[in-house]
Amino acid sequence: MARRQVDTMSLGVGIATGLYGISFGALAVASGLDLWQTQLLSLLMFSGGSQFAFIGVFASGGLASLPAAITSAWMLGVRNGFYALQMKPLLEHLGFKMPVAAQLTIDESTGVATAQANSEDTKRGFWLTGAAVFVFWNSLTFAGALLGSALADPSVYGLDAAAAAAFLALLWPRLKQRQPLIVAAAAAFVAVVLTPVLPSGLPILLAAVIAFVIGGLNLFKPRAQAGDRR
Amino acid sequence: MTLTIAILLASAAVYSWKFFGYLVPEQFLEKPLVSRVAALLTVSLLSALMATQALTKGSEIQFDSRVPSLLVAAVLLRFKAPFLLVVLAAAGVAALLRFFGF
């Protein structure tokens, strides 16, 4: 791919991702964070799913739910570790830049980088996309937080419903096979049913156990795999 | 624990994955079992968060305008609508239903 194309792709992904920084900012403020705490999450955590998880758990259970909020955010960040493994050989000799590369290792930068044909474009795509997402995600988080704090009662504007939709949108592309579909359905059921009987945040962590059971035993494995043996 | 300290701890916890991913030997996490569980872990957490956000209030199960709003979001996602549109539509549907007293 020509250098221009890599640049355009990186910028486009950065802007598109940044745009939902607006919804994150508004939702974070609605869930009880102040402007600076919201910004701190986008600057330091810089991983959409984990950030939405943190504010989602905190919104439902307040200060008592903070340990569960931290744990959910942490567990949702696991895929970034896999992206890092994937990027390490592609970025080559990072040296002192490694800690920065690590912070920019997210869905989008890995996605753009691994879509490139040669090593130079891969590196360029990674750094440009990472930087673009970082800049847009953070500035639009700030805009969203300002917007959110201007609204008196967020539930009137349906912001609580928007949070559920945001999780569904993050989940959607991962539901292409039977195994993740069953895990998703079971996790949703367990989390909702346990909500009245357990302290806030805990139902979500228990729903995560389903992933260990179904994934660990490889139950309901993809149909294609079973068909291969014929 | 104050909220700000929790934010710092959670951010450090998320960063630790990114950081150690660059340090551990590649074979370690390349086992199919590990990558499968990690992918499903993401699915289970996102789904649990979505469901509790849509169907619970405090410690109660509650069906309200959030349910139709989530269905609209699902239809939009089915037709590959962009993230921001999905989120705005969901908020709009809930706001509208509440305005009319549902």
CSV table of C-alpha atoms in Angstrom, one decimal:
chain,number,residue,atom,x,y,z
A,1,MET,CA,0.0,0.0,0.0
A,2,ALA,CA,1.3,3.5,-0.8
A,3,ARG,CA,2.4,5.7,2.0
A,4,ARG,CA,-0.5,8.1,1.4
A,5,GLN,CA,-3.0,5.3,1.7
A,6,VAL,CA,-1.6,4.2,5.1
A,7,ASP,CA,-1.8,7.8,6.3
A,8,THR,CA,-5.4,8.2,5.2
A,9,MET,CA,-6.4,4.9,6.7
A,10,SER,CA,-4.8,5.7,10.0
A,11,LEU,CA,-6.4,9.1,10.2
A,12,GLY,CA,-9.8,7.8,9.2
A,13,VAL,CA,-9.7,5.1,11.9
A,14,GLY,CA,-8.5,7.7,14.4
A,15,ILE,CA,-11.4,10.0,13.7
A,16,ALA,CA,-14.0,7.3,13.6
A,17,THR,CA,-12.8,5.8,16.9
A,18,GLY,CA,-12.4,9.3,18.4
A,19,LEU,CA,-16.1,10.0,17.7
A,20,TYR,CA,-17.2,7.5,20.2
A,21,GLY,CA,-15.0,9.2,22.7
A,22,ILE,CA,-17.9,11.7,22.8
A,23,SER,CA,-20.3,9.0,24.1
A,24,PHE,CA,-17.7,7.8,26.6
A,25,GLY,CA,-17.1,11.3,27.9
A,26,ALA,CA,-20.9,12.0,28.3
A,27,LEU,CA,-21.6,8.6,29.9
A,28,ALA,CA,-18.6,8.8,32.3
A,29,VAL,CA,-19.9,12.1,33.7
A,30,ALA,CA,-23.4,10.7,33.8
A,31,SER,CA,-22.2,7.8,35.9
A,32,GLY,CA,-20.7,10.1,38.5
A,33,LEU,CA,-17.1,10.9,37.5
A,34,ASP,CA,-16.0,14.4,37.3
A,35,LEU,CA,-14.4,16.0,34.2
A,36,TRP,CA,-10.8,15.2,35.2
A,37,GLN,CA,-11.5,11.7,36.3
A,38,THR,CA,-13.1,11.1,33.0
A,39,GLN,CA,-10.1,12.5,31.2
A,40,LEU,CA,-7.7,10.5,33.3
A,41,LEU,CA,-9.4,7.3,32.2
A,42,SER,CA,-9.0,8.2,28.5
A,43,LEU,CA,-5.4,9.3,29.0
A,44,LEU,CA,-4.1,6.5,31.2
A,45,MET,CA,-6.4,3.5,30.6
A,46,PHE,CA,-6.8,4.2,26.9
A,47,SER,CA,-8.8,1.1,26.0
A,48,GLY,CA,-12.5,1.7,25.1
A,49,GLY,CA,-14.0,-1.6,26.4
A,50,SER,CA,-12.2,-1.4,29.7
A,51,GLN,CA,-13.2,2.3,30.2
A,52,PHE,CA,-16.9,1.6,29.5
A,53,ALA,CA,-16.7,-1.4,31.9
A,54,PHE,CA,-15.2,0.7,34.7
A,55,ILE,CA,-17.8,3.4,34.5
A,56,GLY,CA,-20.6,0.9,33.9
A,57,VAL,CA,-19.8,-1.1,37.1
A,58,PHE,CA,-19.2,2.1,39.1
A,59,ALA,CA,-22.5,3.6,37.9
A,60,SER,CA,-24.5,0.6,39.2
A,61,GLY,CA,-22.8,0.2,42.6
A,62,GLY,CA,-20.9,3.4,43.6
A,63,LEU,CA,-17.8,3.3,45.7
A,64,ALA,CA,-18.5,-0.1,47.1
A,65,SER,CA,-18.2,-1.6,43.6
A,66,LEU,CA,-14.8,-0.1,42.8
A,67,PRO,CA,-12.9,-3.4,43.3
A,68,ALA,CA,-15.2,-5.0,40.9
A,69,ALA,CA,-14.9,-2.1,38.5
A,70,ILE,CA,-11.1,-2.4,38.6
A,71,THR,CA,-11.3,-6.1,38.0
A,72,SER,CA,-13.7,-5.9,35.1
A,73,ALA,CA,-11.6,-3.2,33.4
A,74,TRP,CA,-8.5,-5.3,33.9
A,75,MET,CA,-10.0,-8.5,32.6
A,76,LEU,CA,-11.4,-6.7,29.5
A,77,GLY,CA,-7.9,-5.4,28.8
A,78,VAL,CA,-6.5,-8.9,28.3
A,79,ARG,CA,-6.8,-8.8,24.5
A,80,ASN,CA,-4.4,-5.9,24.4
A,81,GLY,CA,-1.8,-8.3,25.8
A,82,PHE,CA,-2.3,-10.5,22.7
A,83,TYR,CA,-2.0,-7.5,20.4
A,84,ALA,CA,1.3,-6.7,22.1
A,85,LEU,CA,2.5,-10.2,21.4
A,86,GLN,CA,1.5,-9.9,17.8
A,87,MET,CA,3.1,-6.4,17.4
A,88,LYS,CA,6.4,-7.2,19.1
A,89,PRO,CA,8.1,-9.0,16.2
A,90,LEU,CA,6.5,-6.6,13.6
A,91,LEU,CA,7.7,-3.4,15.3
A,92,GLU,CA,11.3,-4.7,15.8
A,93,HIS,CA,14.0,-3.2,18.1
A,94,LEU,CA,11.6,-0.9,20.0
A,95,GLY,CA,14.1,-0.1,22.8
A,96,PHE,CA,13.1,2.8,24.9
A,97,LYS,CA,10.0,3.4,22.7
A,98,MET,CA,8.5,0.1,24.0
A,99,PRO,CA,6.5,1.7,26.9
A,100,VAL,CA,4.9,4.2,24.5
A,101,ALA,CA,4.2,1.5,21.9
A,102,ALA,CA,2.6,-0.5,24.7
A,103,GLN,CA,0.2,2.2,25.6
A,104,LEU,CA,-0.8,2.6,21.9
A,105,THR,CA,-1.3,-1.1,21.5
A,106,ILE,CA,-5.1,-1.3,21.1
A,107,ASP,CA,-7.7,-2.9,18.6
A,108,GLU,CA,-7.3,-0.1,16.0
A,109,SER,CA,-3.6,0.3,15.8
A,110,THR,CA,-3.0,-3.5,15.7
A,111,GLY,CA,-5.8,-3.8,13.1
A,112,VAL,CA,-4.4,-1.2,10.7
A,113,ALA,CA,-0.7,-2.4,11.2
A,114,THR,CA,-1.4,-6.0,10.5
A,115,ALA,CA,-3.4,-5.1,7.4
A,116,GLN,CA,-0.3,-3.7,5.7
A,117,ALA,CA,1.8,-5.7,3.2
A,118,ASN,CA,5.4,-4.6,4.1
A,119,SER,CA,7.3,-3.9,7.3
A,120,GLU,CA,7.7,-0.1,6.7
A,121,ASP,CA,3.9,0.4,6.2
A,122,THR,CA,3.2,-1.9,9.2
A,123,LYS,CA,5.2,0.3,11.5
A,124,ARG,CA,3.9,3.5,10.0
A,125,GLY,CA,0.3,2.3,10.3
A,126,PHE,CA,0.8,1.2,13.9
A,127,TRP,CA,2.3,4.5,15.1
A,128,LEU,CA,0.0,6.8,13.1
A,129,THR,CA,-3.2,5.0,14.0
A,130,GLY,CA,-2.2,4.8,17.6
A,131,ALA,CA,-1.3,8.5,17.7
A,132,ALA,CA,-4.5,9.5,15.8
A,133,VAL,CA,-6.8,7.5,18.0
A,134,PHE,CA,-5.0,8.8,21.1
A,135,VAL,CA,-5.4,12.4,20.1
A,136,PHE,CA,-9.0,12.1,18.9
A,137,TRP,CA,-10.2,9.8,21.7
A,138,ASN,CA,-8.9,12.1,24.3
A,139,SER,CA,-10.0,15.4,22.8
A,140,LEU,CA,-13.5,14.1,22.1
A,141,THR,CA,-13.7,12.5,25.6
A,142,PHE,CA,-13.2,16.0,26.9
A,143,ALA,CA,-15.9,17.4,24.6
A,144,GLY,CA,-18.3,14.6,25.6
A,145,ALA,CA,-17.6,15.1,29.3
A,146,LEU,CA,-18.4,18.9,28.9
A,147,LEU,CA,-21.6,18.0,27.0
A,148,GLY,CA,-22.6,15.4,29.7
A,149,SER,CA,-22.1,17.8,32.6
A,150,ALA,CA,-24.3,20.3,30.8
A,151,LEU,CA,-27.2,17.9,31.0
A,152,ALA,CA,-29.1,18.1,34.2
A,153,ASP,CA,-30.6,14.6,34.3
A,154,PRO,CA,-28.8,12.1,32.0
A,155,SER,CA,-31.6,9.5,32.1
A,156,VAL,CA,-34.0,11.9,30.5
A,157,TYR,CA,-31.8,11.9,27.4
A,158,GLY,CA,-31.5,8.1,27.5
A,159,LEU,CA,-27.8,8.0,28.3
A,160,ASP,CA,-28.3,4.9,30.4
A,161,ALA,CA,-29.8,3.1,27.4
A,162,ALA,CA,-26.9,4.4,25.3
A,163,ALA,CA,-24.4,2.6,27.6
A,164,ALA,CA,-26.1,-0.8,27.0
A,165,ALA,CA,-26.0,-0.1,23.2
A,166,ALA,CA,-22.3,0.8,23.4
A,167,PHE,CA,-21.5,-2.6,25.0
A,168,LEU,CA,-23.6,-4.3,22.4
A,169,ALA,CA,-21.8,-2.5,19.6
A,170,LEU,CA,-18.4,-3.6,21.1
A,171,LEU,CA,-19.7,-7.1,21.4
A,172,TRP,CA,-21.4,-7.5,18.0
A,173,PRO,CA,-18.3,-8.2,15.8
A,174,ARG,CA,-17.2,-11.0,18.2
A,175,LEU,CA,-20.4,-13.0,17.8
A,176,LYS,CA,-19.8,-14.6,14.5
A,177,GLN,CA,-19.6,-18.2,15.8
A,178,ARG,CA,-21.7,-20.5,17.9
A,179,GLN,CA,-19.2,-20.7,20.8
A,180,PRO,CA,-19.0,-16.9,21.5
A,181,LEU,CA,-22.8,-16.6,21.0
A,182,ILE,CA,-23.5,-19.2,23.7
A,183,VAL,CA,-21.0,-17.6,26.0
A,184,ALA,CA,-22.6,-14.2,25.4
A,185,ALA,CA,-26.1,-15.5,26.1
A,186,ALA,CA,-25.1,-17.4,29.2
A,187,ALA,CA,-23.1,-14.5,30.6
A,188,ALA,CA,-26.0,-12.1,30.1
A,189,PHE,CA,-28.4,-14.4,31.8
A,190,VAL,CA,-26.1,-15.2,34.8
A,191,ALA,CA,-25.2,-11.5,35.3
A,192,VAL,CA,-28.9,-10.4,35.3
A,193,VAL,CA,-30.2,-13.3,37.4
A,194,LEU,CA,-27.5,-12.8,40.1
A,195,THR,CA,-28.0,-9.0,40.3
A,196,PRO,CA,-30.7,-9.1,43.0
A,197,VAL,CA,-28.8,-11.6,45.2
A,198,LEU,CA,-25.1,-10.5,45.0
A,199,PRO,CA,-23.3,-7.2,45.7
A,200,SER,CA,-23.0,-4.9,42.7
A,201,GLY,CA,-20.2,-5.8,40.3
A,202,LEU,CA,-19.9,-9.4,41.4
A,203,PRO,CA,-22.5,-10.8,38.9
A,204,ILE,CA,-20.4,-9.5,36.1
A,205,LEU,CA,-17.3,-11.2,37.4
A,206,LEU,CA,-19.1,-14.4,37.9
A,207,ALA,CA,-20.4,-14.2,34.3
A,208,ALA,CA,-16.8,-14.2,33.3
A,209,VAL,CA,-16.3,-17.6,34.8
A,210,ILE,CA,-18.4,-19.0,31.9
A,211,ALA,CA,-15.7,-18.0,29.5
A,212,PHE,CA,-13.2,-20.1,31.5
A,213,VAL,CA,-15.5,-23.1,31.6
A,214,ILE,CA,-16.7,-23.1,28.0
A,215,GLY,CA,-13.3,-22.0,26.6
A,216,GLY,CA,-11.3,-24.2,28.9
A,217,LEU,CA,-13.2,-27.4,28.0
A,218,ASN,CA,-13.7,-26.1,24.4
A,219,LEU,CA,-17.5,-26.8,24.6
A,220,PHE,CA,-19.7,-25.9,21.6
A,221,LYS,CA,-16.6,-25.6,19.3
A,222,PRO,CA,-17.1,-24.0,15.9
A,223,ARG,CA,-19.0,-26.1,13.4
A,224,ALA,CA,-16.4,-25.7,10.7
A,225,GLN,CA,-13.9,-27.6,13.0
A,226,ALA,CA,-16.3,-30.5,13.5
A,227,GLY,CA,-17.0,-30.7,9.8
A,228,ASP,CA,-13.3,-30.8,9.0
A,229,ARG,CA,-13.0,-34.3,10.3
A,230,ARG,CA,-15.4,-35.8,7.9
B,1,MET,CA,-10.8,3.7,48.2
B,2,THR,CA,-11.4,7.0,46.4
B,3,LEU,CA,-12.6,7.0,42.9
B,4,THR,CA,-9.4,8.7,41.6
B,5,ILE,CA,-7.2,6.0,43.2
B,6,ALA,CA,-9.4,3.3,41.7
B,7,ILE,CA,-9.0,4.9,38.2
B,8,LEU,CA,-5.2,4.9,38.6
B,9,LEU,CA,-5.1,1.3,39.8
B,10,ALA,CA,-7.4,0.2,37.0
B,11,SER,CA,-5.4,2.0,34.4
B,12,ALA,CA,-2.2,0.4,35.7
B,13,ALA,CA,-3.9,-3.0,35.6
B,14,VAL,CA,-4.9,-2.5,31.9
B,15,TYR,CA,-1.5,-1.2,31.0
B,16,SER,CA,0.2,-4.2,32.6
B,17,TRP,CA,-1.3,-6.4,29.8
B,18,LYS,CA,0.0,-4.1,27.1
B,19,PHE,CA,3.4,-3.8,28.7
B,20,PHE,CA,4.0,-7.5,29.6
B,21,GLY,CA,2.8,-8.5,26.1
B,22,TYR,CA,6.1,-7.0,24.8
B,23,LEU,CA,8.2,-8.8,27.4
B,24,VAL,CA,6.9,-12.4,27.6
B,25,PRO,CA,8.3,-15.0,25.1
B,26,GLU,CA,6.0,-15.3,22.2
B,27,GLN,CA,5.2,-19.0,22.6
B,28,PHE,CA,3.7,-18.4,26.0
B,29,LEU,CA,0.4,-16.9,25.0
B,30,GLU,CA,0.1,-18.5,21.6
B,31,LYS,CA,-1.4,-21.7,22.9
B,32,PRO,CA,-4.9,-22.1,21.4
B,33,LEU,CA,-6.4,-22.7,24.8
B,34,VAL,CA,-5.1,-19.4,26.2
B,35,SER,CA,-6.2,-17.3,23.2
B,36,ARG,CA,-9.6,-19.0,23.1
B,37,VAL,CA,-10.3,-18.3,26.8
B,38,ALA,CA,-9.1,-14.7,26.4
B,39,ALA,CA,-11.4,-14.1,23.4
B,40,LEU,CA,-14.4,-15.6,25.2
B,41,LEU,CA,-13.5,-13.6,28.4
B,42,THR,CA,-14.0,-10.4,26.4
B,43,VAL,CA,-17.3,-11.7,25.0
B,44,SER,CA,-18.6,-12.8,28.4
B,45,LEU,CA,-17.7,-9.5,30.1
B,46,LEU,CA,-19.1,-7.3,27.4
B,47,SER,CA,-22.3,-9.3,27.3
B,48,ALA,CA,-22.8,-9.3,31.1
B,49,LEU,CA,-22.2,-5.5,31.1
B,50,MET,CA,-24.7,-5.0,28.3
B,51,ALA,CA,-27.3,-7.1,30.0
B,52,THR,CA,-27.0,-5.5,33.5
B,53,GLN,CA,-26.9,-2.1,31.9
B,54,ALA,CA,-30.1,-2.8,30.0
B,55,LEU,CA,-32.1,-4.9,32.5
B,56,THR,CA,-31.2,-4.0,36.0
B,57,LYS,CA,-31.5,-0.9,38.2
B,58,GLY,CA,-29.6,-0.9,41.5
B,59,SER,CA,-30.1,-4.5,42.7
B,60,GLU,CA,-33.4,-5.1,40.9
B,61,ILE,CA,-34.3,-6.6,37.5
B,62,GLN,CA,-36.3,-4.0,35.6
B,63,PHE,CA,-37.7,-3.9,32.1
B,64,ASP,CA,-38.3,-0.4,30.8
B,65,SER,CA,-37.6,1.8,27.8
B,66,ARG,CA,-34.0,0.5,27.7
B,67,VAL,CA,-35.2,-2.8,26.2
B,68,PRO,CA,-36.7,-1.5,23.0
B,69,SER,CA,-33.8,0.9,22.8
B,70,LEU,CA,-31.4,-2.0,22.8
B,71,LEU,CA,-33.4,-3.8,20.2
B,72,VAL,CA,-33.2,-0.8,17.9
B,73,ALA,CA,-29.4,-0.8,18.5
B,74,ALA,CA,-29.3,-4.5,17.5
B,75,VAL,CA,-31.2,-3.8,14.3
B,76,LEU,CA,-28.8,-0.9,13.4
B,77,LEU,CA,-25.8,-3.1,14.1
B,78,ARG,CA,-27.2,-5.8,11.9
B,79,PHE,CA,-27.2,-3.3,9.1
B,80,LYS,CA,-23.7,-2.3,9.9
B,81,ALA,CA,-24.5,1.2,11.2
B,82,PRO,CA,-21.5,3.1,12.7
B,83,PHE,CA,-20.9,3.1,16.4
B,84,LEU,CA,-21.9,6.7,17.1
B,85,LEU,CA,-25.2,6.3,15.2
B,86,VAL,CA,-26.1,3.1,17.2
B,87,VAL,CA,-25.4,4.8,20.5
B,88,LEU,CA,-27.3,8.0,19.6
B,89,ALA,CA,-30.3,6.1,18.3
B,90,ALA,CA,-30.4,4.0,21.5
B,91,ALA,CA,-30.4,7.2,23.6
B,92,GLY,CA,-33.0,8.8,21.3
B,93,VAL,CA,-35.4,5.9,21.5
B,94,ALA,CA,-35.2,5.7,25.3
B,95,ALA,CA,-35.5,9.5,25.7
B,96,LEU,CA,-38.5,9.5,23.4
B,97,LEU,CA,-40.3,6.7,25.2
B,98,ARG,CA,-39.7,8.4,28.5
B,99,PHE,CA,-41.0,11.6,27.2
B,100,PHE,CA,-44.3,9.9,26.3
B,101,GLY,CA,-44.4,8.3,29.8
B,102,PHE,CA,-43.2,4.8,29.3
